[in-house]
Amino acid sequence: SLGIVASPPDAAPCQRKDFAEAMRPARQLMLTRLALHAFLDGVLATEPSTRARMRRYLTQTYEAENPGVRVRVSEGTLPSEL
């Protein structure tokens, strides 16, 4: 037999009642836009000072200004200079 088989067949889905608190969608969108903008400007801006400022914002200020946010930068993700 192929497909999804519920066991037992009459079991109702999603019986769990204790879900972790979720972030509001508007906040998630705002944080995503801020991080993406800082990342792209930190890599692609024409002015070295802008690149440096955006890298600093992403690696220091962004997390400090937004409670509950944690920033991890992988090695080589934000080059010091292009």
PDB file of N, CA and C in Angstrom:
ATOM      1  N   SER A   1       0.837  -1.172   0.000  1.00  0.00           N
ATOM      2  CA  SER A   1       0.000   0.000   0.000  1.00  0.00           C
ATOM      3  C   SER A   1       0.888   1.244   0.000  1.00  0.00           C
ATOM      4  N   LEU A   2       0.635   2.169  -0.894  1.00  0.00           N
ATOM      5  CA  LEU A   2       1.388   3.413  -0.986  1.00  0.00           C
ATOM      6  C   LEU A   2       0.600   4.549  -0.371  1.00  0.00           C
ATOM      7  N   GLY A   3       1.312   5.603   0.010  1.00  0.00           N
ATOM      8  CA  GLY A   3       0.653   6.782   0.550  1.00  0.00           C
ATOM      9  C   GLY A   3       0.849   6.896   2.040  1.00  0.00           C
ATOM     10  N   ILE A   4       0.102   7.787   2.650  1.00  0.00           N
ATOM     11  CA  ILE A   4       0.192   8.040   4.086  1.00  0.00           C
ATOM     12  C   ILE A   4      -0.875   7.219   4.788  1.00  0.00           C
ATOM     13  N   VAL A   5      -0.453   6.483   5.801  1.00  0.00           N
ATOM     14  CA  VAL A   5      -1.388   5.673   6.570  1.00  0.00           C
ATOM     15  C   VAL A   5      -1.359   6.165   8.006  1.00  0.00           C
ATOM     16  N   ALA A   6      -2.489   6.656   8.501  1.00  0.00           N
ATOM     17  CA  ALA A   6      -2.576   7.115   9.883  1.00  0.00           C
ATOM     18  C   ALA A   6      -2.718   5.903  10.787  1.00  0.00           C
ATOM     19  N   SER A   7      -2.033   5.941  11.897  1.00  0.00           N
ATOM     20  CA  SER A   7      -2.120   4.831  12.827  1.00  0.00           C
ATOM     21  C   SER A   7      -2.471   5.374  14.198  1.00  0.00           C
ATOM     22  N   PRO A   8      -3.562   5.114  14.772  1.00  0.00           N
ATOM     23  CA  PRO A   8      -4.707   4.393  14.226  1.00  0.00           C
ATOM     24  C   PRO A   8      -5.464   5.233  13.184  1.00  0.00           C
ATOM     25  N   PRO A   9      -6.242   4.603  12.352  1.00  0.00           N
ATOM     26  CA  PRO A   9      -6.919   5.315  11.247  1.00  0.00           C
ATOM     27  C   PRO A   9      -7.818   6.474  11.687  1.00  0.00           C
ATOM     28  N   ASP A  10      -8.333   6.436  12.889  1.00  0.00           N
ATOM     29  CA  ASP A  10      -9.251   7.494  13.333  1.00  0.00           C
ATOM     30  C   ASP A  10      -8.561   8.539  14.209  1.00  0.00           C
ATOM     31  N   ALA A  11      -7.219   8.538  14.272  1.00  0.00           N
ATOM     32  CA  ALA A  11      -6.480   9.497  15.114  1.00  0.00           C
ATOM     33  C   ALA A  11      -6.576  10.905  14.519  1.00  0.00           C
ATOM     34  N   ALA A  12      -6.846  11.874  15.377  1.00  0.00           N
ATOM     35  CA  ALA A  12      -6.931  13.275  14.939  1.00  0.00           C
ATOM     36  C   ALA A  12      -5.527  13.879  14.927  1.00  0.00           C
ATOM     37  N   PRO A  13      -5.202  14.681  13.925  1.00  0.00           N
ATOM     38  CA  PRO A  13      -3.874  15.306  13.872  1.00  0.00           C
ATOM     39  C   PRO A  13      -3.740  16.446  14.892  1.00  0.00           C
ATOM     40  N   CYS A  14      -2.547  16.815  15.197  1.00  0.00           N
ATOM     41  CA  CYS A  14      -2.224  17.975  16.036  1.00  0.00           C
ATOM     42  C   CYS A  14      -2.928  17.957  17.390  1.00  0.00           C
ATOM     43  N   GLN A  15      -2.662  16.969  18.169  1.00  0.00           N
ATOM     44  CA  GLN A  15      -3.227  16.892  19.509  1.00  0.00           C
ATOM     45  C   GLN A  15      -2.410  17.699  20.514  1.00  0.00           C
ATOM     46  N   ARG A  16      -1.254  18.144  20.110  1.00  0.00           N
ATOM     47  CA  ARG A  16      -0.359  18.874  20.995  1.00  0.00           C
ATOM     48  C   ARG A  16      -0.928  20.259  21.313  1.00  0.00           C
ATOM     49  N   LYS A  17      -0.856  20.657  22.574  1.00  0.00           N
ATOM     50  CA  LYS A  17      -1.406  21.946  22.999  1.00  0.00           C
ATOM     51  C   LYS A  17      -0.327  22.910  23.491  1.00  0.00           C
ATOM     52  N   ASP A  18       0.888  22.434  23.681  1.00  0.00           N
ATOM     53  CA  ASP A  18       1.951  23.252  24.273  1.00  0.00           C
ATOM     54  C   ASP A  18       2.998  23.660  23.232  1.00  0.00           C
ATOM     55  N   PHE A  19       2.647  24.624  22.413  1.00  0.00           N
ATOM     56  CA  PHE A  19       3.563  25.108  21.388  1.00  0.00           C
ATOM     57  C   PHE A  19       4.439  26.228  21.939  1.00  0.00           C
ATOM     58  N   ALA A  20       5.661  26.288  21.464  1.00  0.00           N
ATOM     59  CA  ALA A  20       6.561  27.376  21.867  1.00  0.00           C
ATOM     60  C   ALA A  20       6.018  28.696  21.330  1.00  0.00           C
ATOM     61  N   GLU A  21       6.354  29.782  22.013  1.00  0.00           N
ATOM     62  CA  GLU A  21       5.908  31.097  21.576  1.00  0.00           C
ATOM     63  C   GLU A  21       6.567  31.440  20.244  1.00  0.00           C
ATOM     64  N   ALA A  22       5.788  31.931  19.321  1.00  0.00           N
ATOM     65  CA  ALA A  22       6.299  32.270  17.996  1.00  0.00           C
ATOM     66  C   ALA A  22       6.474  33.783  17.854  1.00  0.00           C
ATOM     67  N   MET A  23       7.364  34.164  16.960  1.00  0.00           N
ATOM     68  CA  MET A  23       7.588  35.575  16.665  1.00  0.00           C
ATOM     69  C   MET A  23       6.456  36.072  15.762  1.00  0.00           C
ATOM     70  N   ARG A  24       6.065  37.303  15.955  1.00  0.00           N
ATOM     71  CA  ARG A  24       5.039  37.879  15.084  1.00  0.00           C
ATOM     72  C   ARG A  24       5.580  37.979  13.658  1.00  0.00           C
ATOM     73  N   PRO A  25       4.769  37.673  12.668  1.00  0.00           N
ATOM     74  CA  PRO A  25       5.234  37.697  11.281  1.00  0.00           C
ATOM     75  C   PRO A  25       5.794  39.051  10.842  1.00  0.00           C
ATOM     76  N   ALA A  26       5.185  40.143  11.265  1.00  0.00           N
ATOM     77  CA  ALA A  26       5.677  41.468  10.868  1.00  0.00           C
ATOM     78  C   ALA A  26       7.072  41.722  11.438  1.00  0.00           C
ATOM     79  N   ARG A  27       7.317  41.277  12.664  1.00  0.00           N
ATOM     80  CA  ARG A  27       8.643  41.437  13.270  1.00  0.00           C
ATOM     81  C   ARG A  27       9.666  40.567  12.552  1.00  0.00           C
ATOM     82  N   GLN A  28       9.285  39.352  12.231  1.00  0.00           N
ATOM     83  CA  GLN A  28      10.190  38.458  11.511  1.00  0.00           C
ATOM     84  C   GLN A  28      10.559  39.057  10.157  1.00  0.00           C
ATOM     85  N   LEU A  29       9.602  39.611   9.458  1.00  0.00           N
ATOM     86  CA  LEU A  29       9.865  40.236   8.170  1.00  0.00           C
ATOM     87  C   LEU A  29      10.793  41.440   8.322  1.00  0.00           C
ATOM     88  N   MET A  30      10.541  42.276   9.329  1.00  0.00           N
ATOM     89  CA  MET A  30      11.384  43.446   9.563  1.00  0.00           C
ATOM     90  C   MET A  30      12.828  43.020   9.865  1.00  0.00           C
ATOM     91  N   LEU A  31      13.004  42.029  10.739  1.00  0.00           N
ATOM     92  CA  LEU A  31      14.342  41.564  11.094  1.00  0.00           C
ATOM     93  C   LEU A  31      15.062  40.957   9.893  1.00  0.00           C
ATOM     94  N   THR A  32      14.321  40.231   9.072  1.00  0.00           N
ATOM     95  CA  THR A  32      14.905  39.643   7.867  1.00  0.00           C
ATOM     96  C   THR A  32      15.379  40.725   6.911  1.00  0.00           C
ATOM     97  N   ARG A  33      14.559  41.739   6.711  1.00  0.00           N
ATOM     98  CA  ARG A  33      14.928  42.838   5.813  1.00  0.00           C
ATOM     99  C   ARG A  33      16.152  43.593   6.328  1.00  0.00           C
ATOM    100  N   LEU A  34      16.192  43.866   7.640  1.00  0.00           N
ATOM    101  CA  LEU A  34      17.348  44.560   8.216  1.00  0.00           C
ATOM    102  C   LEU A  34      18.627  43.747   8.025  1.00  0.00           C
ATOM    103  N   ALA A  35      18.556  42.461   8.329  1.00  0.00           N
ATOM    104  CA  ALA A  35      19.741  41.603   8.212  1.00  0.00           C
ATOM    105  C   ALA A  35      20.185  41.481   6.755  1.00  0.00           C
ATOM    106  N   LEU A  36      19.243  41.311   5.850  1.00  0.00           N
ATOM    107  CA  LEU A  36      19.590  41.175   4.435  1.00  0.00           C
ATOM    108  C   LEU A  36      20.214  42.454   3.890  1.00  0.00           C
ATOM    109  N   HIS A  37      19.627  43.586   4.235  1.00  0.00           N
ATOM    110  CA  HIS A  37      20.153  44.879   3.783  1.00  0.00           C
ATOM    111  C   HIS A  37      21.581  45.083   4.306  1.00  0.00           C
ATOM    112  N   ALA A  38      21.789  44.812   5.589  1.00  0.00           N
ATOM    113  CA  ALA A  38      23.122  44.985   6.180  1.00  0.00           C
ATOM    114  C   ALA A  38      24.124  44.029   5.548  1.00  0.00           C
ATOM    115  N   PHE A  39      23.702  42.794   5.324  1.00  0.00           N
ATOM    116  CA  PHE A  39      24.604  41.820   4.714  1.00  0.00           C
ATOM    117  C   PHE A  39      25.000  42.238   3.294  1.00  0.00           C
ATOM    118  N   LEU A  40      23.998  42.566   2.473  1.00  0.00           N
ATOM    119  CA  LEU A  40      24.294  42.932   1.082  1.00  0.00           C
ATOM    120  C   LEU A  40      25.147  44.194   1.004  1.00  0.00           C
ATOM    121  N   ASP A  41      24.828  45.210   1.792  1.00  0.00           N
ATOM    122  CA  ASP A  41      25.657  46.417   1.790  1.00  0.00           C
ATOM    123  C   ASP A  41      27.040  46.149   2.371  1.00  0.00           C
ATOM    124  N   GLY A  42      27.128  45.215   3.303  1.00  0.00           N
ATOM    125  CA  GLY A  42      28.416  44.863   3.885  1.00  0.00           C
ATOM    126  C   GLY A  42      29.329  44.149   2.908  1.00  0.00           C
ATOM    127  N   VAL A  43      28.751  43.608   1.857  1.00  0.00           N
ATOM    128  CA  VAL A  43      29.534  42.902   0.843  1.00  0.00           C
ATOM    129  C   VAL A  43      29.607  43.680  -0.470  1.00  0.00           C
ATOM    130  N   LEU A  44      28.520  44.331  -0.863  1.00  0.00           N
ATOM    131  CA  LEU A  44      28.433  44.896  -2.213  1.00  0.00           C
ATOM    132  C   LEU A  44      28.538  46.419  -2.318  1.00  0.00           C
ATOM    133  N   ALA A  45      28.501  47.126  -1.221  1.00  0.00           N
ATOM    134  CA  ALA A  45      28.562  48.592  -1.302  1.00  0.00           C
ATOM    135  C   ALA A  45      29.866  49.035  -1.967  1.00  0.00           C
ATOM    136  N   THR A  46      29.803  50.114  -2.714  1.00  0.00           N
ATOM    137  CA  THR A  46      31.000  50.581  -3.415  1.00  0.00           C
ATOM    138  C   THR A  46      31.998  51.260  -2.487  1.00  0.00           C
ATOM    139  N   GLU A  47      31.502  51.911  -1.444  1.00  0.00           N
ATOM    140  CA  GLU A  47      32.377  52.607  -0.502  1.00  0.00           C
ATOM    141  C   GLU A  47      32.861  51.671   0.602  1.00  0.00           C
ATOM    142  N   PRO A  48      34.175  51.570   0.800  1.00  0.00           N
ATOM    143  CA  PRO A  48      34.693  50.722   1.874  1.00  0.00           C
ATOM    144  C   PRO A  48      34.141  51.105   3.254  1.00  0.00           C
ATOM    145  N   SER A  49      33.917  52.392   3.493  1.00  0.00           N
ATOM    146  CA  SER A  49      33.395  52.813   4.792  1.00  0.00           C
ATOM    147  C   SER A  49      31.965  52.312   5.004  1.00  0.00           C
ATOM    148  N   THR A  50      31.169  52.271   3.942  1.00  0.00           N
ATOM    149  CA  THR A  50      29.802  51.743   4.029  1.00  0.00           C
ATOM    150  C   THR A  50      29.835  50.250   4.296  1.00  0.00           C
ATOM    151  N   ARG A  51      30.708  49.531   3.583  1.00  0.00           N
ATOM    152  CA  ARG A  51      30.836  48.093   3.817  1.00  0.00           C
ATOM    153  C   ARG A  51      31.212  47.822   5.273  1.00  0.00           C
ATOM    154  N   ALA A  52      32.172  48.566   5.785  1.00  0.00           N
ATOM    155  CA  ALA A  52      32.624  48.375   7.170  1.00  0.00           C
ATOM    156  C   ALA A  52      31.501  48.701   8.161  1.00  0.00           C
ATOM    157  N   ARG A  53      30.775  49.778   7.918  1.00  0.00           N
ATOM    158  CA  ARG A  53      29.683  50.187   8.810  1.00  0.00           C
ATOM    159  C   ARG A  53      28.570  49.135   8.834  1.00  0.00           C
ATOM    160  N   MET A  54      28.242  48.591   7.678  1.00  0.00           N
ATOM    161  CA  MET A  54      27.184  47.580   7.602  1.00  0.00           C
ATOM    162  C   MET A  54      27.628  46.262   8.242  1.00  0.00           C
ATOM    163  N   ARG A  55      28.877  45.891   8.076  1.00  0.00           N
ATOM    164  CA  ARG A  55      29.387  44.686   8.741  1.00  0.00           C
ATOM    165  C   ARG A  55      29.349  44.861  10.250  1.00  0.00           C
ATOM    166  N   ARG A  56      29.732  46.051  10.718  1.00  0.00           N
ATOM    167  CA  ARG A  56      29.680  46.350  12.154  1.00  0.00           C
ATOM    168  C   ARG A  56      28.237  46.285  12.658  1.00  0.00           C
ATOM    169  N   TYR A  57      27.321  46.869  11.895  1.00  0.00           N
ATOM    170  CA  TYR A  57      25.910  46.847  12.290  1.00  0.00           C
ATOM    171  C   TYR A  57      25.425  45.395  12.421  1.00  0.00           C
ATOM    172  N   LEU A  58      25.719  44.584  11.422  1.00  0.00           N
ATOM    173  CA  LEU A  58      25.232  43.205  11.419  1.00  0.00           C
ATOM    174  C   LEU A  58      25.853  42.378  12.535  1.00  0.00           C
ATOM    175  N   THR A  59      27.129  42.560  12.802  1.00  0.00           N
ATOM    176  CA  THR A  59      27.812  41.719  13.783  1.00  0.00           C
ATOM    177  C   THR A  59      27.769  42.254  15.212  1.00  0.00           C
ATOM    178  N   GLN A  60      27.400  43.529  15.398  1.00  0.00           N
ATOM    179  CA  GLN A  60      27.389  44.100  16.748  1.00  0.00           C
ATOM    180  C   GLN A  60      26.043  44.738  17.108  1.00  0.00           C
ATOM    181  N   THR A  61      25.614  45.702  16.331  1.00  0.00           N
ATOM    182  CA  THR A  61      24.438  46.506  16.671  1.00  0.00           C
ATOM    183  C   THR A  61      23.122  45.758  16.500  1.00  0.00           C
ATOM    184  N   TYR A  62      22.977  45.029  15.412  1.00  0.00           N
ATOM    185  CA  TYR A  62      21.719  44.340  15.078  1.00  0.00           C
ATOM    186  C   TYR A  62      21.233  43.465  16.233  1.00  0.00           C
ATOM    187  N   GLU A  63      22.114  42.662  16.777  1.00  0.00           N
ATOM    188  CA  GLU A  63      21.752  41.782  17.882  1.00  0.00           C
ATOM    189  C   GLU A  63      21.432  42.580  19.145  1.00  0.00           C
ATOM    190  N   ALA A  64      22.239  43.617  19.416  1.00  0.00           N
ATOM    191  CA  ALA A  64      22.039  44.428  20.623  1.00  0.00           C
ATOM    192  C   ALA A  64      20.707  45.188  20.592  1.00  0.00           C
ATOM    193  N   GLU A  65      20.281  45.607  19.418  1.00  0.00           N
ATOM    194  CA  GLU A  65      19.042  46.386  19.290  1.00  0.00           C
ATOM    195  C   GLU A  65      17.779  45.527  19.243  1.00  0.00           C
ATOM    196  N   ASN A  66      17.943  44.237  19.055  1.00  0.00           N
ATOM    197  CA  ASN A  66      16.779  43.365  18.857  1.00  0.00           C
ATOM    198  C   ASN A  66      16.799  42.194  19.828  1.00  0.00           C
ATOM    199  N   PRO A  67      16.144  42.340  20.975  1.00  0.00           N
ATOM    200  CA  PRO A  67      16.116  41.264  21.963  1.00  0.00           C
ATOM    201  C   PRO A  67      15.612  39.956  21.359  1.00  0.00           C
ATOM    202  N   GLY A  68      16.254  38.888  21.724  1.00  0.00           N
ATOM    203  CA  GLY A  68      15.854  37.582  21.212  1.00  0.00           C
ATOM    204  C   GLY A  68      16.536  37.196  19.918  1.00  0.00           C
ATOM    205  N   VAL A  69      17.327  38.093  19.353  1.00  0.00           N
ATOM    206  CA  VAL A  69      18.032  37.809  18.102  1.00  0.00           C
ATOM    207  C   VAL A  69      19.467  37.421  18.423  1.00  0.00           C
ATOM    208  N   ARG A  70      19.942  36.392  17.765  1.00  0.00           N
ATOM    209  CA  ARG A  70      21.327  35.977  17.916  1.00  0.00           C
ATOM    210  C   ARG A  70      21.949  35.919  16.530  1.00  0.00           C
ATOM    211  N   VAL A  71      23.117  36.524  16.371  1.00  0.00           N
ATOM    212  CA  VAL A  71      23.798  36.562  15.079  1.00  0.00           C
ATOM    213  C   VAL A  71      25.016  35.660  15.143  1.00  0.00           C
ATOM    214  N   ARG A  72      25.127  34.795  14.156  1.00  0.00           N
ATOM    215  CA  ARG A  72      26.314  33.952  13.992  1.00  0.00           C
ATOM    216  C   ARG A  72      26.855  34.200  12.601  1.00  0.00           C
ATOM    217  N   VAL A  73      28.125  34.517  12.511  1.00  0.00           N
ATOM    218  CA  VAL A  73      28.747  34.770  11.217  1.00  0.00           C
ATOM    219  C   VAL A  73      29.735  33.645  10.938  1.00  0.00           C
ATOM    220  N   SER A  74      29.505  32.941   9.845  1.00  0.00           N
ATOM    221  CA  SER A  74      30.420  31.876   9.446  1.00  0.00           C
ATOM    222  C   SER A  74      31.685  32.485   8.872  1.00  0.00           C
ATOM    223  N   GLU A  75      32.783  31.823   9.063  1.00  0.00           N
ATOM    224  CA  GLU A  75      34.053  32.305   8.536  1.00  0.00           C
ATOM    225  C   GLU A  75      33.959  32.474   7.028  1.00  0.00           C
ATOM    226  N   GLY A  76      34.394  33.626   6.554  1.00  0.00           N
ATOM    227  CA  GLY A  76      34.368  33.906   5.119  1.00  0.00           C
ATOM    228  C   GLY A  76      33.057  34.484   4.614  1.00  0.00           C
ATOM    229  N   THR A  77      32.047  34.606   5.471  1.00  0.00           N
ATOM    230  CA  THR A  77      30.759  35.145   5.039  1.00  0.00           C
ATOM    231  C   THR A  77      30.824  36.630   4.799  1.00  0.00           C
ATOM    232  N   LEU A  78      31.482  37.359   5.696  1.00  0.00           N
ATOM    233  CA  LEU A  78      31.627  38.808   5.568  1.00  0.00           C
ATOM    234  C   LEU A  78      33.107  39.129   5.407  1.00  0.00           C
ATOM    235  N   PRO A  79      33.571  39.214   4.172  1.00  0.00           N
ATOM    236  CA  PRO A  79      34.988  39.528   3.981  1.00  0.00           C
ATOM    237  C   PRO A  79      35.340  40.902   4.517  1.00  0.00           C
ATOM    238  N   SER A  80      36.549  41.060   5.022  1.00  0.00           N
ATOM    239  CA  SER A  80      36.953  42.357   5.547  1.00  0.00           C
ATOM    240  C   SER A  80      37.086  43.382   4.429  1.00  0.00           C
ATOM    241  N   GLU A  81      37.482  42.958   3.282  1.00  0.00           N
ATOM    242  CA  GLU A  81      37.564  43.839   2.106  1.00  0.00           C
ATOM    243  C   GLU A  81      37.347  43.016   0.861  1.00  0.00           C
ATOM    244  N   LEU A  82      36.724  43.599  -0.132  1.00  0.00           N
ATOM    245  CA  LEU A  82      36.543  42.929  -1.417  1.00  0.00           C
ATOM    246  C   LEU A  82      37.647  43.301  -2.366  1.00  0.00           C
TER     247      LEU A  82
END
